[in-house]
C-alpha positions in Angstrom: 189.1 81.3 84.5 188.7 85.0 85.5 191.9 87.0 85.7 192.8 90.1 87.6 194.7 93.0 86.1 197.7 94.4 87.8 198.8 98.0 87.5 195.4 99.5 86.7 195.0 101.3 90.0 192.4 99.0 91.5 193.4 97.0 94.5 193.8 93.3 93.9 191.5 92.3 96.7 188.8 94.6 95.3 189.1 93.0 91.9 188.9 89.5 93.4 185.9 90.5 95.5 184.2 91.8 92.3 184.9 88.7 90.3 183.5 86.4 93.1 180.5 88.7 93.5 179.8 88.4 89.8 180.1 84.6 90.0 177.5 84.6 92.8 175.1 86.9 90.9 175.4 84.8 87.7 174.6 81.7 89.7 178.0 80.1 89.0 178.3 80.0 92.8 174.9 78.9 94.1 173.2 79.7 97.4 174.6 77.6 100.2 177.6 76.5 98.1 181.0 76.4 99.7 183.6 78.7 98.1 187.0 77.3 97.2 189.6 77.4 100.1 191.8 80.5 100.6 194.7 78.4 99.2 192.7 77.5 96.1 191.6 81.1 95.5 195.2 82.4 96.0 196.3 80.0 93.3 193.5 80.9 91.0 194.3 84.6 91.2 198.1 84.3 91.8 198.0 86.3 95.0 198.8 85.7 98.7 196.2 84.5 101.2 196.0 87.8 102.9 194.7 89.4 99.7 192.1 86.6 99.4 191.0 87.0 103.0 190.5 90.8 102.4 188.4 90.0 99.4 186.3 87.5 101.4 185.8 90.1 104.1 184.5 92.6 101.6 182.0 90.0 100.4 180.9 89.4 104.0 180.3 93.1 104.5 178.0 92.9 101.4 176.2 89.9 103.0 177.0 87.8 99.9 178.9 85.1 101.9 179.2 83.8 105.4 182.3 82.2 107.0 181.8 79.4 109.5 184.8 78.7 111.8 186.3 75.3 111.0 184.1 74.7 107.9 184.8 77.4 105.4 183.1 80.2 103.5 179.6 79.7 101.9 177.4 81.7 99.6 174.7 83.4 101.7 171.3 82.0 101.2 168.3 84.3 100.5 166.5 85.0 103.8 163.2 83.3 104.3 160.6 85.6 105.9 158.6 83.5 108.4 155.4 85.2 109.6 154.4 84.7 113.2 150.8 85.6 114.0 147.9 84.5 116.1 147.4 81.6 113.6 150.9 80.5 112.7 150.8 77.4 110.5 154.0 76.0 109.0 152.4 74.4 106.0 150.4 77.5 105.2 153.4 79.8 105.6 155.5 77.7 103.2 152.6 77.6 100.7 152.3 81.4 100.9 156.0 81.7 100.2 155.7 79.3 97.3 158.4 76.9 98.6 158.4 73.1 98.8 158.3 72.0 102.4 158.5 68.8 104.4 158.5 67.7 108.0 160.7 64.9 109.3 159.6 63.3 112.6 162.6 62.4 114.7 161.1 61.1 117.9 158.0 60.9 120.0 157.5 59.9 123.6 155.0 59.9 126.5 156.5 61.5 129.6 156.2 63.8 132.5 157.3 67.1 131.0 159.6 69.7 132.5 157.9 71.9 135.2 157.7 75.0 132.9 156.0 73.0 130.2 153.5 71.4 132.6 152.6 74.8 134.1 152.2 76.3 130.6 149.8 73.4 129.6 147.9 73.6 132.9 149.0 70.0 133.8 149.3 68.6 137.3 152.7 67.7 138.5 152.4 64.0 137.6 150.4 64.3 134.4 151.9 63.1 131.2 152.4 64.9 127.9 153.4 63.7 124.5 156.7 65.1 123.2 157.3 65.2 119.4 160.7 66.2 117.9 160.7 67.3 114.2 162.9 68.9 111.6 161.2 71.2 109.0 162.7 71.9 105.6 161.9 74.4 102.8 163.4 73.9 99.4 165.9 71.5 101.0 167.1 74.0 103.6 166.5 73.2 107.3 164.1 75.8 108.6 163.8 74.7 112.2 164.2 71.9 114.8 161.2 71.8 117.0 160.0 70.2 120.2 156.3 70.1 120.8 154.4 69.0 123.9 150.6 68.0 124.0 148.5 67.0 127.0 148.4 63.2 126.9 145.1 62.7 128.7 143.2 65.0 126.3 144.9 63.8 123.2 145.3 60.0 123.9 147.3 58.4 121.0 148.2 61.7 119.4 151.7 60.7 118.1 150.3 58.0 115.8 147.8 60.4 114.3 150.5 63.0 113.8 152.8 60.5 112.1 149.9 59.7 109.7 148.9 63.3 109.0 152.2 65.2 109.6 150.3 68.4 110.4 149.5 69.8 113.9 146.4 71.5 112.6 144.9 68.4 111.0 146.0 66.2 114.0 144.2 68.5 116.5 141.2 68.5 114.2 141.0 64.7 114.6 140.6 65.3 118.4 137.9 67.9 118.0 140.0 71.1 118.1 138.8 72.9 115.1 140.8 76.0 115.6 143.6 77.3 117.9 145.5 80.5 118.3 149.0 81.6 119.5 148.5 82.6 123.1 152.1 83.4 123.9 155.4 83.8 122.0 158.9 84.5 123.3 161.8 85.0 120.9 165.5 85.1 121.8 168.8 84.4 120.1 171.1 81.8 121.7 173.9 79.5 120.8 172.7 75.9 120.0 173.6 72.9 122.1 175.5 70.1 120.5 172.3 68.2 119.6 170.7 71.2 118.0 173.8 72.1 116.0 174.1 68.5 114.7 170.5 68.2 113.7 170.4 71.6 112.1 173.8 70.9 110.4 175.4 74.1 111.5 178.3 75.0 113.7 177.7 75.5 117.5 179.2 79.0 117.1 176.3 80.2 114.9 173.2 81.4 116.9 169.7 80.2 116.4 166.4 82.0 116.9 164.9 80.3 119.9 161.1 80.6 120.0 158.9 79.4 122.9 155.2 79.4 122.2 151.8 78.3 123.6 148.8 77.5 121.4 145.3 77.4 122.9 141.9 76.4 121.7 139.0 78.8 121.2 138.1 78.4 124.9 141.6 79.5 125.9 142.7 76.1 127.0 146.4 75.3 126.1 146.7 72.5 123.6 150.4 72.8 122.6 153.7 74.1 124.1 156.4 74.5 121.5 160.2 75.2 121.4 161.3 76.0 117.9 164.9 76.7 117.0 165.1 78.6 113.7 168.2 78.9 111.5 169.4 82.4 112.2 171.1 82.7 108.7 168.2 81.3 106.7 165.1 82.5 108.5 163.9 86.0 109.5 160.9 86.0 111.8 158.2 88.6 110.9 155.8 89.4 113.7 152.4 90.2 112.1 150.1 93.0 113.3 147.4 90.7 114.6 149.9 88.9 116.9 
């Protein structure tokens, strides 16, 4: 157990902050791991909780930890740079970053989409679209929770193909779309709703990066409308020059 030294002219909170920072840098406290409670740390270092809170605040200023209201303090994960370009592909992005990735399909449905989605896909008011909900992970971390819409008439039976291939690119290839590009991207930060917070396993008080996008084939015809909610603490969006 690490001990602090009293009477050497260095504030106790600063010593505690330094000890915990060293634990993080040595890997004794791993990325995403929850720190002991303020009570436990106060007992470990034989100080009051106010001193512990000051030490934690210093770690937050160094971006080594993050505190989630009602849950505790966690070691800050290394930010994942996620490129967005004219040809954004999740699998390729993860391969380029040398991380292990997987996609979990939560739900699919054939429905009349919201008016904004229908307009973006060039659908008539009563035309159907397929909606597919997914969770994407990289090295075990949740990267995003996504909702994707595809024109149902053009891509009849798409959900079954997507469940088999688990790739938008390969699924669209099956329907004769050999290439597609990002036609539109809008990025904002917002607080997640209850469903998003639950699925992304984060508190509702932590913002997500909310990305709305339209992908179109080589003729400029929209093939996909997407809403992607990225983890704000884990993902940093990088807009590439060709976007």
